[in-house]
Structures are given as structure tokens and as C-alpha cells.
């Protein structure tokens, strides 16, 4: 995870810790960050279970990065 990705997630951490609707721009950014850190690439989608999966991985990576 890049520092820029971390800073964006930090500023938008409510997306990872609550059921919050995302704007299309936020959704694209979530998937962009996911695709940078995950070997399995995913295209942007509004599918609820897909977004939850991506957000869950980002939350784990965010918390690992925060501990450094």
C-alpha cells in the first residue's frame, strides 16, 4: 500500500467501518487501491457482496499499515 493510498483510506475510514454508501468516485478509488495491493484484480462494481469483500481486505491492510 502506498502512503497516498493510506492517506486516502485514513481520510475515508468511515467507508471501512460502517455501512456507508459510496459515491462513484469513492467506489472507483476503493477498487483502484484494491487492485494495487491484491494479486486478484477486480473491476469496479456496485455489487454489495463484492464491495464488502474488497472493503474487508482494505480494512485488514489498513490496520496492518497503521501498526507499522
PDB file of N, CA, C and O in Angstrom:
ATOM      1  N   UNK A   1       0.855  -1.172   0.000  1.00  0.00           N
ATOM      2  CA  UNK A   1       0.000   0.000   0.000  1.00  0.00           C
ATOM      3  C   UNK A   1       0.901   1.234   0.000  1.00  0.00           C
ATOM      4  O   UNK A   1       1.829   1.318   0.792  1.00  0.00           O
ATOM      5  N   UNK A   2       0.577   2.161  -0.863  1.00  0.00           N
ATOM      6  CA  UNK A   2       1.365   3.393  -0.917  1.00  0.00           C
ATOM      7  C   UNK A   2       0.903   4.335   0.188  1.00  0.00           C
ATOM      8  O   UNK A   2      -0.198   4.192   0.739  1.00  0.00           O
ATOM      9  N   UNK A   3       1.740   5.298   0.496  1.00  0.00           N
ATOM     10  CA  UNK A   3       1.375   6.278   1.508  1.00  0.00           C
ATOM     11  C   UNK A   3       0.158   7.087   1.063  1.00  0.00           C
ATOM     12  O   UNK A   3      -0.708   7.418   1.875  1.00  0.00           O
ATOM     13  N   UNK A   4       0.066   7.365  -0.226  1.00  0.00           N
ATOM     14  CA  UNK A   4      -1.087   8.097  -0.764  1.00  0.00           C
ATOM     15  C   UNK A   4      -2.372   7.289  -0.559  1.00  0.00           C
ATOM     16  O   UNK A   4      -3.404   7.837  -0.159  1.00  0.00           O
ATOM     17  N   UNK A   5      -2.305   5.972  -0.825  1.00  0.00           N
ATOM     18  CA  UNK A   5      -3.464   5.103  -0.597  1.00  0.00           C
ATOM     19  C   UNK A   5      -3.860   5.123   0.872  1.00  0.00           C
ATOM     20  O   UNK A   5      -5.034   5.237   1.217  1.00  0.00           O
ATOM     21  N   UNK A   6      -2.855   5.005   1.744  1.00  0.00           N
ATOM     22  CA  UNK A   6      -3.121   5.009   3.184  1.00  0.00           C
ATOM     23  C   UNK A   6      -3.783   6.318   3.608  1.00  0.00           C
ATOM     24  O   UNK A   6      -4.758   6.302   4.363  1.00  0.00           O
ATOM     25  N   UNK A   7      -3.271   7.429   3.111  1.00  0.00           N
ATOM     26  CA  UNK A   7      -3.826   8.727   3.486  1.00  0.00           C
ATOM     27  C   UNK A   7      -5.276   8.859   3.013  1.00  0.00           C
ATOM     28  O   UNK A   7      -6.124   9.407   3.728  1.00  0.00           O
ATOM     29  N   UNK A   8      -5.560   8.341   1.810  1.00  0.00           N
ATOM     30  CA  UNK A   8      -6.929   8.401   1.307  1.00  0.00           C
ATOM     31  C   UNK A   8      -7.844   7.546   2.182  1.00  0.00           C
ATOM     32  O   UNK A   8      -8.947   7.971   2.542  1.00  0.00           O
ATOM     33  N   UNK A   9      -7.393   6.337   2.529  1.00  0.00           N
ATOM     34  CA  UNK A   9      -8.198   5.457   3.386  1.00  0.00           C
ATOM     35  C   UNK A   9      -8.388   6.070   4.773  1.00  0.00           C
ATOM     36  O   UNK A   9      -9.464   5.962   5.363  1.00  0.00           O
ATOM     37  N   UNK A  10      -7.351   6.710   5.282  1.00  0.00           N
ATOM     38  CA  UNK A  10      -7.451   7.363   6.584  1.00  0.00           C
ATOM     39  C   UNK A  10      -8.513   8.464   6.551  1.00  0.00           C
ATOM     40  O   UNK A  10      -9.348   8.567   7.453  1.00  0.00           O
ATOM     41  N   UNK A  11      -8.512   9.250   5.495  1.00  0.00           N
ATOM     42  CA  UNK A  11      -9.489  10.329   5.356  1.00  0.00           C
ATOM     43  C   UNK A  11     -10.905   9.798   5.122  1.00  0.00           C
ATOM     44  O   UNK A  11     -11.885  10.471   5.436  1.00  0.00           O
ATOM     45  N   UNK A  12     -11.010   8.586   4.585  1.00  0.00           N
ATOM     46  CA  UNK A  12     -12.313   7.990   4.263  1.00  0.00           C
ATOM     47  C   UNK A  12     -12.559   6.709   5.063  1.00  0.00           C
ATOM     48  O   UNK A  12     -13.254   5.809   4.602  1.00  0.00           O
ATOM     49  N   UNK A  13     -12.005   6.626   6.264  1.00  0.00           N
ATOM     50  CA  UNK A  13     -12.075   5.384   7.036  1.00  0.00           C
ATOM     51  C   UNK A  13     -13.494   4.983   7.421  1.00  0.00           C
ATOM     52  O   UNK A  13     -13.749   3.824   7.690  1.00  0.00           O
ATOM     53  N   UNK A  14     -14.428   5.922   7.422  1.00  0.00           N
ATOM     54  CA  UNK A  14     -15.819   5.570   7.724  1.00  0.00           C
ATOM     55  C   UNK A  14     -16.348   4.555   6.715  1.00  0.00           C
ATOM     56  O   UNK A  14     -17.214   3.740   7.049  1.00  0.00           O
ATOM     57  N   UNK A  15     -15.810   4.565   5.501  1.00  0.00           N
ATOM     58  CA  UNK A  15     -16.246   3.597   4.486  1.00  0.00           C
ATOM     59  C   UNK A  15     -15.884   2.170   4.882  1.00  0.00           C
ATOM     60  O   UNK A  15     -16.541   1.219   4.471  1.00  0.00           O
ATOM     61  N   UNK A  16     -14.826   2.023   5.679  1.00  0.00           N
ATOM     62  CA  UNK A  16     -14.375   0.689   6.060  1.00  0.00           C
ATOM     63  C   UNK A  16     -15.013   0.182   7.342  1.00  0.00           C
ATOM     64  O   UNK A  16     -14.997  -1.009   7.603  1.00  0.00           O
ATOM     65  N   UNK A  17     -15.544   1.081   8.151  1.00  0.00           N
ATOM     66  CA  UNK A  17     -16.022   0.690   9.474  1.00  0.00           C
ATOM     67  C   UNK A  17     -17.516   0.879   9.690  1.00  0.00           C
ATOM     68  O   UNK A  17     -18.005   0.651  10.793  1.00  0.00           O
ATOM     69  N   UNK A  18     -18.239   1.289   8.669  1.00  0.00           N
ATOM     70  CA  UNK A  18     -19.685   1.409   8.793  1.00  0.00           C
ATOM     71  C   UNK A  18     -20.324   1.162   7.430  1.00  0.00           C
ATOM     72  O   UNK A  18     -19.650   1.206   6.412  1.00  0.00           O
ATOM     73  N   UNK A  19     -21.586   0.892   7.450  1.00  0.00           N
ATOM     74  CA  UNK A  19     -22.310   0.676   6.196  1.00  0.00           C
ATOM     75  C   UNK A  19     -22.666   2.039   5.617  1.00  0.00           C
ATOM     76  O   UNK A  19     -23.693   2.616   5.946  1.00  0.00           O
ATOM     77  N   UNK A  20     -21.791   2.537   4.797  1.00  0.00           N
ATOM     78  CA  UNK A  20     -21.949   3.864   4.220  1.00  0.00           C
ATOM     79  C   UNK A  20     -22.006   3.741   2.712  1.00  0.00           C
ATOM     80  O   UNK A  20     -21.214   3.013   2.123  1.00  0.00           O
ATOM     81  N   UNK A  21     -22.931   4.432   2.113  1.00  0.00           N
ATOM     82  CA  UNK A  21     -22.967   4.470   0.648  1.00  0.00           C
ATOM     83  C   UNK A  21     -21.739   5.201   0.137  1.00  0.00           C
ATOM     84  O   UNK A  21     -21.310   6.190   0.716  1.00  0.00           O
ATOM     85  N   UNK A  22     -21.222   4.709  -0.966  1.00  0.00           N
ATOM     86  CA  UNK A  22     -20.078   5.378  -1.574  1.00  0.00           C
ATOM     87  C   UNK A  22     -20.525   6.130  -2.815  1.00  0.00           C
ATOM     88  O   UNK A  22     -21.484   5.745  -3.482  1.00  0.00           O
ATOM     89  N   UNK A  23     -19.820   7.190  -3.097  1.00  0.00           N
ATOM     90  CA  UNK A  23     -20.042   7.889  -4.364  1.00  0.00           C
ATOM     91  C   UNK A  23     -19.333   7.073  -5.445  1.00  0.00           C
ATOM     92  O   UNK A  23     -18.468   6.244  -5.131  1.00  0.00           O
ATOM     93  N   UNK A  24     -19.663   7.271  -6.698  1.00  0.00           N
ATOM     94  CA  UNK A  24     -18.938   6.555  -7.755  1.00  0.00           C
ATOM     95  C   UNK A  24     -17.428   6.815  -7.694  1.00  0.00           C
ATOM     96  O   UNK A  24     -16.631   5.895  -7.906  1.00  0.00           O
ATOM     97  N   UNK A  25     -17.024   8.031  -7.354  1.00  0.00           N
ATOM     98  CA  UNK A  25     -15.598   8.347  -7.262  1.00  0.00           C
ATOM     99  C   UNK A  25     -14.938   7.549  -6.129  1.00  0.00           C
ATOM    100  O   UNK A  25     -13.828   7.022  -6.298  1.00  0.00           O
ATOM    101  N   UNK A  26     -15.604   7.464  -4.989  1.00  0.00           N
ATOM    102  CA  UNK A  26     -15.069   6.680  -3.878  1.00  0.00           C
ATOM    103  C   UNK A  26     -15.001   5.203  -4.250  1.00  0.00           C
ATOM    104  O   UNK A  26     -14.027   4.521  -3.939  1.00  0.00           O
ATOM    105  N   UNK A  27     -16.040   4.704  -4.904  1.00  0.00           N
ATOM    106  CA  UNK A  27     -16.057   3.306  -5.321  1.00  0.00           C
ATOM    107  C   UNK A  27     -14.907   2.984  -6.252  1.00  0.00           C
ATOM    108  O   UNK A  27     -14.227   1.957  -6.088  1.00  0.00           O
ATOM    109  N   UNK A  28     -14.661   3.844  -7.220  1.00  0.00           N
ATOM    110  CA  UNK A  28     -13.552   3.622  -8.145  1.00  0.00           C
ATOM    111  C   UNK A  28     -12.220   3.641  -7.402  1.00  0.00           C
ATOM    112  O   UNK A  28     -11.338   2.824  -7.676  1.00  0.00           O
ATOM    113  N   UNK A  29     -12.077   4.563  -6.450  1.00  0.00           N
ATOM    114  CA  UNK A  29     -10.825   4.648  -5.694  1.00  0.00           C
ATOM    115  C   UNK A  29     -10.625   3.401  -4.841  1.00  0.00           C
ATOM    116  O   UNK A  29      -9.508   2.872  -4.748  1.00  0.00           O
ATOM    117  N   UNK A  30     -11.686   2.900  -4.227  1.00  0.00           N
ATOM    118  CA  UNK A  30     -11.595   1.678  -3.421  1.00  0.00           C
ATOM    119  C   UNK A  30     -11.086   0.525  -4.282  1.00  0.00           C
ATOM    120  O   UNK A  30     -10.184  -0.217  -3.885  1.00  0.00           O
ATOM    121  N   UNK A  31     -11.651   0.373  -5.457  1.00  0.00           N
ATOM    122  CA  UNK A  31     -11.223  -0.712  -6.338  1.00  0.00           C
ATOM    123  C   UNK A  31      -9.823  -0.469  -6.899  1.00  0.00           C
ATOM    124  O   UNK A  31      -9.062  -1.418  -7.087  1.00  0.00           O
ATOM    125  N   UNK A  32      -9.455   0.781  -7.144  1.00  0.00           N
ATOM    126  CA  UNK A  32      -8.098   1.082  -7.603  1.00  0.00           C
ATOM    127  C   UNK A  32      -7.069   0.684  -6.549  1.00  0.00           C
ATOM    128  O   UNK A  32      -6.052   0.054  -6.864  1.00  0.00           O
ATOM    129  N   UNK A  33      -7.323   1.035  -5.296  1.00  0.00           N
ATOM    130  CA  UNK A  33      -6.402   0.668  -4.214  1.00  0.00           C
ATOM    131  C   UNK A  33      -6.350  -0.847  -4.075  1.00  0.00           C
ATOM    132  O   UNK A  33      -5.269  -1.438  -3.958  1.00  0.00           O
ATOM    133  N   UNK A  34      -7.507  -1.487  -4.096  1.00  0.00           N
ATOM    134  CA  UNK A  34      -7.562  -2.945  -4.003  1.00  0.00           C
ATOM    135  C   UNK A  34      -6.722  -3.591  -5.098  1.00  0.00           C
ATOM    136  O   UNK A  34      -5.939  -4.502  -4.838  1.00  0.00           O
ATOM    137  N   UNK A  35      -6.853  -3.116  -6.320  1.00  0.00           N
ATOM    138  CA  UNK A  35      -6.119  -3.705  -7.437  1.00  0.00           C
ATOM    139  C   UNK A  35      -4.613  -3.478  -7.332  1.00  0.00           C
ATOM    140  O   UNK A  35      -3.830  -4.268  -7.862  1.00  0.00           O
ATOM    141  N   UNK A  36      -4.189  -2.445  -6.629  1.00  0.00           N
ATOM    142  CA  UNK A  36      -2.757  -2.211  -6.430  1.00  0.00           C
ATOM    143  C   UNK A  36      -2.165  -3.157  -5.397  1.00  0.00           C
ATOM    144  O   UNK A  36      -0.987  -3.478  -5.448  1.00  0.00           O
ATOM    145  N   UNK A  37      -2.973  -3.603  -4.429  1.00  0.00           N
ATOM    146  CA  UNK A  37      -2.414  -4.425  -3.352  1.00  0.00           C
ATOM    147  C   UNK A  37      -2.797  -5.900  -3.439  1.00  0.00           C
ATOM    148  O   UNK A  37      -2.233  -6.710  -2.723  1.00  0.00           O
ATOM    149  N   UNK A  38      -3.720  -6.242  -4.303  1.00  0.00           N
ATOM    150  CA  UNK A  38      -4.176  -7.626  -4.404  1.00  0.00           C
ATOM    151  C   UNK A  38      -3.736  -8.248  -5.725  1.00  0.00           C
ATOM    152  O   UNK A  38      -3.790  -7.595  -6.774  1.00  0.00           O
ATOM    153  N   UNK A  39      -3.317  -9.509  -5.677  1.00  0.00           N
ATOM    154  CA  UNK A  39      -2.956 -10.177  -6.938  1.00  0.00           C
ATOM    155  C   UNK A  39      -4.178 -10.463  -7.820  1.00  0.00           C
ATOM    156  O   UNK A  39      -4.058 -10.622  -9.024  1.00  0.00           O
ATOM    157  N   UNK A  40      -5.371 -10.532  -7.214  1.00  0.00           N
ATOM    158  CA  UNK A  40      -6.596 -10.787  -7.972  1.00  0.00           C
ATOM    159  C   UNK A  40      -7.258  -9.451  -8.308  1.00  0.00           C
ATOM    160  O   UNK A  40      -7.737  -8.744  -7.428  1.00  0.00           O
ATOM    161  N   UNK A  41      -7.262  -9.095  -9.561  1.00  0.00           N
ATOM    162  CA  UNK A  41      -7.827  -7.820  -9.992  1.00  0.00           C
ATOM    163  C   UNK A  41      -9.350  -7.912 -10.082  1.00  0.00           C
ATOM    164  O   UNK A  41      -9.900  -8.934 -10.471  1.00  0.00           O
ATOM    165  N   UNK A  42     -10.010  -6.824  -9.711  1.00  0.00           N
ATOM    166  CA  UNK A  42     -11.467  -6.747  -9.811  1.00  0.00           C
ATOM    167  C   UNK A  42     -11.846  -5.438 -10.478  1.00  0.00           C
ATOM    168  O   UNK A  42     -11.262  -4.399 -10.181  1.00  0.00           O
ATOM    169  N   UNK A  43     -12.825  -5.503 -11.337  1.00  0.00           N
ATOM    170  CA  UNK A  43     -13.350  -4.296 -11.974  1.00  0.00           C
ATOM    171  C   UNK A  43     -14.335  -3.622 -11.020  1.00  0.00           C
ATOM    172  O   UNK A  43     -14.957  -4.274 -10.180  1.00  0.00           O
ATOM    173  N   UNK A  44     -14.483  -2.320 -11.155  1.00  0.00           N
ATOM    174  CA  UNK A  44     -15.431  -1.570 -10.337  1.00  0.00           C
ATOM    175  C   UNK A  44     -16.835  -2.127 -10.522  1.00  0.00           C
ATOM    176  O   UNK A  44     -17.271  -2.419 -11.636  1.00  0.00           O
ATOM    177  N   UNK A  45     -17.528  -2.292  -9.420  1.00  0.00           N
ATOM    178  CA  UNK A  45     -18.907  -2.768  -9.441  1.00  0.00           C
ATOM    179  C   UNK A  45     -19.645  -2.183  -8.249  1.00  0.00           C
ATOM    180  O   UNK A  45     -19.020  -1.767  -7.275  1.00  0.00           O
ATOM    181  N   UNK A  46     -20.959  -2.169  -8.326  1.00  0.00           N
ATOM    182  CA  UNK A  46     -21.768  -1.741  -7.190  1.00  0.00           C
ATOM    183  C   UNK A  46     -22.388  -2.934  -6.480  1.00  0.00           C
ATOM    184  O   UNK A  46     -23.200  -2.757  -5.574  1.00  0.00           O
ATOM    185  N   UNK A  47     -21.992  -4.138  -6.856  1.00  0.00           N
ATOM    186  CA  UNK A  47     -22.466  -5.368  -6.215  1.00  0.00           C
ATOM    187  C   UNK A  47     -22.102  -5.318  -4.728  1.00  0.00           C
ATOM    188  O   UNK A  47     -20.926  -5.200  -4.376  1.00  0.00           O
ATOM    189  N   UNK A  48     -23.111  -5.387  -3.866  1.00  0.00           N
ATOM    190  CA  UNK A  48     -22.887  -5.243  -2.428  1.00  0.00           C
ATOM    191  C   UNK A  48     -21.901  -6.235  -1.847  1.00  0.00           C
ATOM    192  O   UNK A  48     -20.999  -5.850  -1.094  1.00  0.00           O
ATOM    193  N   UNK A  49     -22.038  -7.511  -2.177  1.00  0.00           N
ATOM    194  CA  UNK A  49     -21.122  -8.502  -1.604  1.00  0.00           C
ATOM    195  C   UNK A  49     -19.713  -8.333  -2.150  1.00  0.00           C
ATOM    196  O   UNK A  49     -18.730  -8.552  -1.434  1.00  0.00           O
ATOM    197  N   UNK A  50     -19.577  -7.909  -3.390  1.00  0.00           N
ATOM    198  CA  UNK A  50     -18.248  -7.654  -3.972  1.00  0.00           C
ATOM    199  C   UNK A  50     -17.573  -6.481  -3.270  1.00  0.00           C
ATOM    200  O   UNK A  50     -16.394  -6.550  -2.920  1.00  0.00           O
ATOM    201  N   UNK A  51     -18.327  -5.425  -3.061  1.00  0.00           N
ATOM    202  CA  UNK A  51     -17.778  -4.247  -2.388  1.00  0.00           C
ATOM    203  C   UNK A  51     -17.387  -4.596  -0.960  1.00  0.00           C
ATOM    204  O   UNK A  51     -16.312  -4.208  -0.487  1.00  0.00           O
ATOM    205  N   UNK A  52     -18.214  -5.373  -0.254  1.00  0.00           N
ATOM    206  CA  UNK A  52     -17.887  -5.781   1.126  1.00  0.00           C
ATOM    207  C   UNK A  52     -16.586  -6.578   1.164  1.00  0.00           C
ATOM    208  O   UNK A  52     -15.769  -6.399   2.068  1.00  0.00           O
ATOM    209  N   UNK A  53     -16.393  -7.469   0.192  1.00  0.00           N
ATOM    210  CA  UNK A  53     -15.170  -8.261   0.129  1.00  0.00           C
ATOM    211  C   UNK A  53     -13.955  -7.356  -0.047  1.00  0.00           C
ATOM    212  O   UNK A  53     -12.945  -7.497   0.649  1.00  0.00           O
ATOM    213  N   UNK A  54     -14.048  -6.432  -0.981  1.00  0.00           N
ATOM    214  CA  UNK A  54     -12.941  -5.507  -1.256  1.00  0.00           C
ATOM    215  C   UNK A  54     -12.675  -4.624  -0.040  1.00  0.00           C
ATOM    216  O   UNK A  54     -11.523  -4.455   0.376  1.00  0.00           O
ATOM    217  N   UNK A  55     -13.712  -4.084   0.561  1.00  0.00           N
ATOM    218  CA  UNK A  55     -13.556  -3.212   1.724  1.00  0.00           C
ATOM    219  C   UNK A  55     -12.958  -3.993   2.899  1.00  0.00           C
ATOM    220  O   UNK A  55     -12.115  -3.476   3.635  1.00  0.00           O
ATOM    221  N   UNK A  56     -13.350  -5.248   3.062  1.00  0.00           N
ATOM    222  CA  UNK A  56     -12.785  -6.081   4.129  1.00  0.00           C
ATOM    223  C   UNK A  56     -11.281  -6.256   3.976  1.00  0.00           C
ATOM    224  O   UNK A  56     -10.527  -6.148   4.948  1.00  0.00           O
ATOM    225  N   UNK A  57     -10.840  -6.509   2.751  1.00  0.00           N
ATOM    226  CA  UNK A  57      -9.401  -6.651   2.512  1.00  0.00           C
ATOM    227  C   UNK A  57      -8.690  -5.317   2.759  1.00  0.00           C
ATOM    228  O   UNK A  57      -7.620  -5.286   3.387  1.00  0.00           O
ATOM    229  N   UNK A  58      -9.276  -4.234   2.302  1.00  0.00           N
ATOM    230  CA  UNK A  58      -8.661  -2.922   2.520  1.00  0.00           C
ATOM    231  C   UNK A  58      -8.567  -2.610   4.008  1.00  0.00           C
ATOM    232  O   UNK A  58      -7.562  -2.053   4.463  1.00  0.00           O
ATOM    233  N   UNK A  59      -9.591  -2.965   4.774  1.00  0.00           N
ATOM    234  CA  UNK A  59      -9.561  -2.736   6.219  1.00  0.00           C
ATOM    235  C   UNK A  59      -8.411  -3.508   6.864  1.00  0.00           C
ATOM    236  O   UNK A  59      -7.671  -2.968   7.682  1.00  0.00           O
ATOM    237  N   UNK A  60      -8.221  -4.772   6.456  1.00  0.00           N
ATOM    238  CA  UNK A  60      -7.113  -5.573   7.004  1.00  0.00           C
ATOM    239  C   UNK A  60      -5.771  -4.945   6.670  1.00  0.00           C
ATOM    240  O   UNK A  60      -4.896  -4.825   7.530  1.00  0.00           O
ATOM    241  N   UNK A  61      -5.596  -4.541   5.422  1.00  0.00           N
ATOM    242  CA  UNK A  61      -4.334  -3.939   5.004  1.00  0.00           C
ATOM    243  C   UNK A  61      -4.121  -2.581   5.683  1.00  0.00           C
ATOM    244  O   UNK A  61      -3.010  -2.246   6.063  1.00  0.00           O
ATOM    245  N   UNK A  62      -5.191  -1.807   5.827  1.00  0.00           N
ATOM    246  CA  UNK A  62      -5.128  -0.517   6.504  1.00  0.00           C
ATOM    247  C   UNK A  62      -4.653  -0.700   7.944  1.00  0.00           C
ATOM    248  O   UNK A  62      -3.787   0.023   8.420  1.00  0.00           O
ATOM    249  N   UNK A  63      -5.218  -1.684   8.629  1.00  0.00           N
ATOM    250  CA  UNK A  63      -4.858  -1.928  10.030  1.00  0.00           C
ATOM    251  C   UNK A  63      -3.416  -2.426  10.142  1.00  0.00           C
ATOM    252  O   UNK A  63      -2.715  -2.047  11.081  1.00  0.00           O
ATOM    253  N   UNK A  64      -2.965  -3.252   9.200  1.00  0.00           N
ATOM    254  CA  UNK A  64      -1.559  -3.684   9.199  1.00  0.00           C
ATOM    255  C   UNK A  64      -0.645  -2.482   9.001  1.00  0.00           C
ATOM    256  O   UNK A  64       0.351  -2.341   9.696  1.00  0.00           O
ATOM    257  N   UNK A  65      -0.972  -1.646   8.067  1.00  0.00           N
ATOM    258  CA  UNK A  65      -0.157  -0.457   7.746  1.00  0.00           C
ATOM    259  C   UNK A  65      -0.129   0.500   8.932  1.00  0.00           C
ATOM    260  O   UNK A  65       0.885   1.105   9.240  1.00  0.00           O
ATOM    261  N   UNK A  66      -1.258   0.615   9.642  1.00  0.00           N
ATOM    262  CA  UNK A  66      -1.367   1.511  10.784  1.00  0.00           C
ATOM    263  C   UNK A  66      -0.430   1.066  11.918  1.00  0.00           C
ATOM    264  O   UNK A  66       0.124   1.894  12.626  1.00  0.00           O
ATOM    265  N   UNK A  67      -0.222  -0.237  12.053  1.00  0.00           N
ATOM    266  CA  UNK A  67       0.625  -0.767  13.128  1.00  0.00           C
ATOM    267  C   UNK A  67       2.107  -0.543  12.874  1.00  0.00           C
ATOM    268  O   UNK A  67       2.908  -0.654  13.784  1.00  0.00           O
ATOM    269  N   UNK A  68       2.495  -0.232  11.635  1.00  0.00           N
ATOM    270  CA  UNK A  68       3.915  -0.030  11.329  1.00  0.00           C
ATOM    271  C   UNK A  68       4.472   1.203  11.959  1.00  0.00           C
ATOM    272  O   UNK A  68       3.973   2.150  12.244  1.00  0.00           O
TER     273      UNK A  68
END
